[in-house]
Structures are given as C-alpha cells and as structure tokens.
C-alpha cells in the first residue's frame, strides 16, 4: 500500500488532535507537532485552520462520492450504494471510517462555514437518490433512516445490537428491492 501523502498525513493528524483533545485544541501548531512536521511544512498545505477543516470536509465527501460511484445502473442501485457506504454490513466495536467523520464534525465546530460544501453534497446526493428509478418517497425515507442511523452510531445514541444491526440493514435493502420491482 502506498505511503500517505504529506497532505493526508496532516489531515490524519488533525483528526487525531480533534479526537484526543477536542475542537478547542485544534491549532496549526498542534497538528504540525502530531504529524511530525514543521509549521512551515503545514503552512505549505494549509495556511489557515479553516483551510485545514475545509480539506477534511472535502476528503470525506470525495471518499463518499467515490463509494457512490460504484453504483450500478439498475433502479435503486444508487440508494443501495448509499446504504452500503454509510452502514457496514456487520456492527463492529472499532471506530473505523467513523473516526474520520467524528474528527470532521469536531472540526466543523471550529469553522461552521465548512458545513456549506457538505450541505451542497447532501443536496446533490438527495437529488440523485430521488432520481434512482424508484419512488422518490421510498428513496428519501431510506436515506433519512440511514442518515439517522449513521448519526446514532456516530454519537453512541441507542445503537442496535449486532443482530438487530444486521436485520435492520437487511430490512432497508429489502425495502429498496421491493421498490425497484414496482
């Protein structure tokens, strides 16, 4: 596997600082120290804290877009990809991809303006889901269920047990399958 770029290492370091110390501790100095680079090396990529937070949002949305790009062309495929990119098949105790998301959300506390591109991406994803070849109300219902579930997992708010996690995910995919055959 290729070594992460300096830019990615800095973004990872920013996430580490946010997770370990909270949004109030996100400083360019702390990120440079965590990444083991000089402040000059950090400034080359991110001249401001806002630029750093915006890059974190961009990286997350690009990764999600890439996962959605794997969708096939059948009715409901984009919605299936949305479920699969958001909710893992099996519940695990590891923070996995949500680690980046947690850091991102903490970073948005530093710069609420960073939510603007995320809002734009969600609007585009919603438009694409509503045009997925199935009833837009079904697609939107599943998307909102997935988004709520994602938030519950992210914040630790009443997550379903491992068995119920799998059954619920399966149920959402069945809803998509039924809607795509009508």
PDB file of C-alpha atoms in Angstrom, residues 8-164:
ATOM      1  CA  UNK A   8      -3.154  13.170   4.033  1.00  0.00           C
ATOM      2  CA  UNK A   9      -0.800  12.699   6.994  1.00  0.00           C
ATOM      3  CA  UNK A  10      -1.599  16.260   8.088  1.00  0.00           C
ATOM      4  CA  UNK A  11      -5.341  15.634   7.746  1.00  0.00           C
ATOM      5  CA  UNK A  12      -4.973  12.418   9.748  1.00  0.00           C
ATOM      6  CA  UNK A  13      -3.000  14.306  12.389  1.00  0.00           C
ATOM      7  CA  UNK A  14      -5.738  16.960  12.584  1.00  0.00           C
ATOM      8  CA  UNK A  15      -8.268  14.193  13.148  1.00  0.00           C
ATOM      9  CA  UNK A  16      -6.074  12.702  15.871  1.00  0.00           C
ATOM     10  CA  UNK A  17      -5.797  16.067  17.637  1.00  0.00           C
ATOM     11  CA  UNK A  18      -9.556  16.587  17.464  1.00  0.00           C
ATOM     12  CA  UNK A  19     -10.319  13.112  18.782  1.00  0.00           C
ATOM     13  CA  UNK A  20      -7.777  13.244  21.584  1.00  0.00           C
ATOM     14  CA  UNK A  21      -8.182  16.817  22.739  1.00  0.00           C
ATOM     15  CA  UNK A  22     -11.391  18.270  21.262  1.00  0.00           C
ATOM     16  CA  UNK A  23     -12.164  21.078  18.854  1.00  0.00           C
ATOM     17  CA  UNK A  24     -10.774  23.767  21.158  1.00  0.00           C
ATOM     18  CA  UNK A  25      -7.326  22.193  20.890  1.00  0.00           C
ATOM     19  CA  UNK A  26      -7.168  22.213  17.101  1.00  0.00           C
ATOM     20  CA  UNK A  27      -4.338  24.566  16.328  1.00  0.00           C
ATOM     21  CA  UNK A  28      -1.929  24.506  13.430  1.00  0.00           C
ATOM     22  CA  UNK A  29       0.897  24.072  15.927  1.00  0.00           C
ATOM     23  CA  UNK A  30      -0.770  21.003  17.475  1.00  0.00           C
ATOM     24  CA  UNK A  31      -1.375  19.458  14.044  1.00  0.00           C
ATOM     25  CA  UNK A  32       2.227  20.079  12.931  1.00  0.00           C
ATOM     26  CA  UNK A  33       3.518  18.509  16.154  1.00  0.00           C
ATOM     27  CA  UNK A  34       1.192  15.490  15.817  1.00  0.00           C
ATOM     28  CA  UNK A  35       2.260  14.978  12.192  1.00  0.00           C
ATOM     29  CA  UNK A  36       5.934  15.466  12.996  1.00  0.00           C
ATOM     30  CA  UNK A  37       6.378  18.294  10.505  1.00  0.00           C
ATOM     31  CA  UNK A  38       7.453  21.903  10.804  1.00  0.00           C
ATOM     32  CA  UNK A  39       4.869  24.655  10.910  1.00  0.00           C
ATOM     33  CA  UNK A  40       6.248  25.750   7.537  1.00  0.00           C
ATOM     34  CA  UNK A  41       5.525  22.305   6.128  1.00  0.00           C
ATOM     35  CA  UNK A  42       1.986  22.537   7.445  1.00  0.00           C
ATOM     36  CA  UNK A  43       1.504  26.104   6.150  1.00  0.00           C
ATOM     37  CA  UNK A  44       2.541  24.935   2.685  1.00  0.00           C
ATOM     38  CA  UNK A  45      -0.584  22.744   2.553  1.00  0.00           C
ATOM     39  CA  UNK A  46      -2.896  24.592   4.941  1.00  0.00           C
ATOM     40  CA  UNK A  47      -2.193  28.286   5.538  1.00  0.00           C
ATOM     41  CA  UNK A  48      -5.115  28.570   7.988  1.00  0.00           C
ATOM     42  CA  UNK A  49      -7.075  26.383  10.373  1.00  0.00           C
ATOM     43  CA  UNK A  50     -10.147  26.985   8.204  1.00  0.00           C
ATOM     44  CA  UNK A  51      -8.296  25.647   5.150  1.00  0.00           C
ATOM     45  CA  UNK A  52      -7.437  22.531   7.143  1.00  0.00           C
ATOM     46  CA  UNK A  53     -11.046  21.963   8.248  1.00  0.00           C
ATOM     47  CA  UNK A  54     -12.346  22.576   4.717  1.00  0.00           C
ATOM     48  CA  UNK A  55      -9.863  19.982   3.409  1.00  0.00           C
ATOM     49  CA  UNK A  56     -11.157  17.482   5.986  1.00  0.00           C
ATOM     50  CA  UNK A  57     -14.712  18.025   4.731  1.00  0.00           C
ATOM     51  CA  UNK A  58     -13.579  17.728   1.133  1.00  0.00           C
ATOM     52  CA  UNK A  59     -11.716  14.481   1.789  1.00  0.00           C
ATOM     53  CA  UNK A  60     -14.737  12.937   3.470  1.00  0.00           C
ATOM     54  CA  UNK A  61     -17.166  13.946   0.711  1.00  0.00           C
ATOM     55  CA  UNK A  62     -14.791  12.803  -2.047  1.00  0.00           C
ATOM     56  CA  UNK A  63     -14.442   9.402  -0.377  1.00  0.00           C
ATOM     57  CA  UNK A  64     -18.217   9.095  -0.076  1.00  0.00           C
ATOM     58  CA  UNK A  65     -18.675  10.179  -3.711  1.00  0.00           C
ATOM     59  CA  UNK A  66     -16.168   7.515  -4.764  1.00  0.00           C
ATOM     60  CA  UNK A  67     -18.131   4.855  -2.879  1.00  0.00           C
ATOM     61  CA  UNK A  68     -21.377   6.006  -4.524  1.00  0.00           C
ATOM     62  CA  UNK A  69     -19.732   5.955  -7.954  1.00  0.00           C
ATOM     63  CA  UNK A  70     -19.596   2.163  -7.624  1.00  0.00           C
ATOM     64  CA  UNK A  71     -23.393   2.023  -8.031  1.00  0.00           C
ATOM     65  CA  UNK A  72     -24.737   0.073 -10.964  1.00  0.00           C
ATOM     66  CA  UNK A  73     -27.388   1.352 -13.335  1.00  0.00           C
ATOM     67  CA  UNK A  74     -30.413  -0.613 -12.133  1.00  0.00           C
ATOM     68  CA  UNK A  75     -33.264   1.097 -10.270  1.00  0.00           C
ATOM     69  CA  UNK A  76     -32.303   1.526  -6.627  1.00  0.00           C
ATOM     70  CA  UNK A  77     -28.585   0.842  -7.137  1.00  0.00           C
ATOM     71  CA  UNK A  78     -27.505   4.321  -6.077  1.00  0.00           C
ATOM     72  CA  UNK A  79     -29.606   4.012  -2.921  1.00  0.00           C
ATOM     73  CA  UNK A  80     -28.114   0.575  -2.218  1.00  0.00           C
ATOM     74  CA  UNK A  81     -24.635   2.105  -2.575  1.00  0.00           C
ATOM     75  CA  UNK A  82     -25.670   4.884  -0.161  1.00  0.00           C
ATOM     76  CA  UNK A  83     -26.701   2.305   2.441  1.00  0.00           C
ATOM     77  CA  UNK A  84     -23.545   0.252   1.912  1.00  0.00           C
ATOM     78  CA  UNK A  85     -21.249   3.293   2.093  1.00  0.00           C
ATOM     79  CA  UNK A  86     -22.893   4.517   5.289  1.00  0.00           C
ATOM     80  CA  UNK A  87     -23.781   1.427   7.327  1.00  0.00           C
ATOM     81  CA  UNK A  88     -21.366  -1.517   7.467  1.00  0.00           C
ATOM     82  CA  UNK A  89     -22.825  -4.972   6.970  1.00  0.00           C
ATOM     83  CA  UNK A  90     -21.786  -6.042  10.463  1.00  0.00           C
ATOM     84  CA  UNK A  91     -21.641  -3.945  13.584  1.00  0.00           C
ATOM     85  CA  UNK A  92     -18.137  -3.728  14.964  1.00  0.00           C
ATOM     86  CA  UNK A  93     -16.733  -2.082  18.037  1.00  0.00           C
ATOM     87  CA  UNK A  94     -13.989  -0.336  16.050  1.00  0.00           C
ATOM     88  CA  UNK A  95     -14.446   3.257  15.059  1.00  0.00           C
ATOM     89  CA  UNK A  96     -13.243   2.507  11.508  1.00  0.00           C
ATOM     90  CA  UNK A  97     -14.402   5.053   8.959  1.00  0.00           C
ATOM     91  CA  UNK A  98     -16.439   6.913  11.570  1.00  0.00           C
ATOM     92  CA  UNK A  99     -13.167   8.026  13.170  1.00  0.00           C
ATOM     93  CA  UNK A 100     -12.663  10.407  10.271  1.00  0.00           C
ATOM     94  CA  UNK A 101     -16.267  11.549  10.494  1.00  0.00           C
ATOM     95  CA  UNK A 102     -16.047  12.229  14.220  1.00  0.00           C
ATOM     96  CA  UNK A 103     -12.956  14.314  13.647  1.00  0.00           C
ATOM     97  CA  UNK A 104     -14.655  16.108  10.785  1.00  0.00           C
ATOM     98  CA  UNK A 105     -17.681  17.024  12.880  1.00  0.00           C
ATOM     99  CA  UNK A 106     -15.453  18.279  15.658  1.00  0.00           C
ATOM    100  CA  UNK A 107     -13.578  20.336  13.081  1.00  0.00           C
ATOM    101  CA  UNK A 108     -16.793  21.883  11.839  1.00  0.00           C
ATOM    102  CA  UNK A 109     -17.221  23.266  15.348  1.00  0.00           C
ATOM    103  CA  UNK A 110     -14.012  25.188  14.671  1.00  0.00           C
ATOM    104  CA  UNK A 111     -15.372  26.582  11.387  1.00  0.00           C
ATOM    105  CA  UNK A 112     -19.143  26.286  10.858  1.00  0.00           C
ATOM    106  CA  UNK A 113     -18.622  27.588   7.308  1.00  0.00           C
ATOM    107  CA  UNK A 114     -17.089  24.200   6.497  1.00  0.00           C
ATOM    108  CA  UNK A 115     -20.612  22.781   6.528  1.00  0.00           C
ATOM    109  CA  UNK A 116     -21.553  24.691   3.367  1.00  0.00           C
ATOM    110  CA  UNK A 117     -19.863  22.280   0.921  1.00  0.00           C
ATOM    111  CA  UNK A 118     -21.181  19.328   2.933  1.00  0.00           C
ATOM    112  CA  UNK A 119     -24.723  20.714   2.668  1.00  0.00           C
ATOM    113  CA  UNK A 120     -24.234  21.097  -1.083  1.00  0.00           C
ATOM    114  CA  UNK A 121     -23.056  17.477  -1.409  1.00  0.00           C
ATOM    115  CA  UNK A 122     -26.007  16.198   0.629  1.00  0.00           C
ATOM    116  CA  UNK A 123     -28.364  18.155  -1.629  1.00  0.00           C
ATOM    117  CA  UNK A 124     -26.738  16.580  -4.704  1.00  0.00           C
ATOM    118  CA  UNK A 125     -26.894  13.093  -3.153  1.00  0.00           C
ATOM    119  CA  UNK A 126     -30.574  13.626  -2.313  1.00  0.00           C
ATOM    120  CA  UNK A 127     -31.331  14.756  -5.888  1.00  0.00           C
ATOM    121  CA  UNK A 128     -29.572  11.683  -7.267  1.00  0.00           C
ATOM    122  CA  UNK A 129     -31.376   9.374  -4.818  1.00  0.00           C
ATOM    123  CA  UNK A 130     -34.748  10.860  -5.786  1.00  0.00           C
ATOM    124  CA  UNK A 131     -33.911  10.059  -9.424  1.00  0.00           C
ATOM    125  CA  UNK A 132     -32.776   6.461  -8.783  1.00  0.00           C
ATOM    126  CA  UNK A 133     -35.581   4.782 -10.698  1.00  0.00           C
ATOM    127  CA  UNK A 134     -37.728   4.064  -7.648  1.00  0.00           C
ATOM    128  CA  UNK A 135     -40.396   6.062  -5.832  1.00  0.00           C
ATOM    129  CA  UNK A 136     -38.597   9.201  -4.583  1.00  0.00           C
ATOM    130  CA  UNK A 137     -40.517   8.992  -1.288  1.00  0.00           C
ATOM    131  CA  UNK A 138     -39.158   5.477  -0.688  1.00  0.00           C
ATOM    132  CA  UNK A 139     -35.639   6.592  -1.593  1.00  0.00           C
ATOM    133  CA  UNK A 140     -35.887   9.598   0.722  1.00  0.00           C
ATOM    134  CA  UNK A 141     -37.337   7.521   3.570  1.00  0.00           C
ATOM    135  CA  UNK A 142     -34.458   5.051   3.325  1.00  0.00           C
ATOM    136  CA  UNK A 143     -31.896   7.871   3.070  1.00  0.00           C
ATOM    137  CA  UNK A 144     -33.270   9.611   6.150  1.00  0.00           C
ATOM    138  CA  UNK A 145     -33.336   6.302   8.074  1.00  0.00           C
ATOM    139  CA  UNK A 146     -29.716   5.683   7.064  1.00  0.00           C
ATOM    140  CA  UNK A 147     -28.666   9.227   7.985  1.00  0.00           C
ATOM    141  CA  UNK A 148     -30.384   8.926  11.381  1.00  0.00           C
ATOM    142  CA  UNK A 149     -28.768   5.557  11.977  1.00  0.00           C
ATOM    143  CA  UNK A 150     -25.386   6.974  10.991  1.00  0.00           C
ATOM    144  CA  UNK A 151     -25.865   9.815  13.482  1.00  0.00           C
ATOM    145  CA  UNK A 152     -26.911   7.367  16.226  1.00  0.00           C
ATOM    146  CA  UNK A 153     -23.769   5.289  15.582  1.00  0.00           C
ATOM    147  CA  UNK A 154     -21.594   8.391  15.443  1.00  0.00           C
ATOM    148  CA  UNK A 155     -22.866   9.794  18.715  1.00  0.00           C
ATOM    149  CA  UNK A 156     -23.488   6.481  20.508  1.00  0.00           C
ATOM    150  CA  UNK A 157     -27.214   7.148  20.840  1.00  0.00           C
ATOM    151  CA  UNK A 158     -29.034   3.845  21.298  1.00  0.00           C
ATOM    152  CA  UNK A 159     -27.222   1.796  18.681  1.00  0.00           C
ATOM    153  CA  UNK A 160     -28.917  -1.510  17.856  1.00  0.00           C
ATOM    154  CA  UNK A 161     -27.325  -4.766  18.983  1.00  0.00           C
ATOM    155  CA  UNK A 162     -25.149  -6.604  16.465  1.00  0.00           C
ATOM    156  CA  UNK A 163     -28.024  -8.918  15.491  1.00  0.00           C
ATOM    157  CA  UNK A 164     -30.527  -6.071  15.178  1.00  0.00           C
TER     158      UNK A 164
END
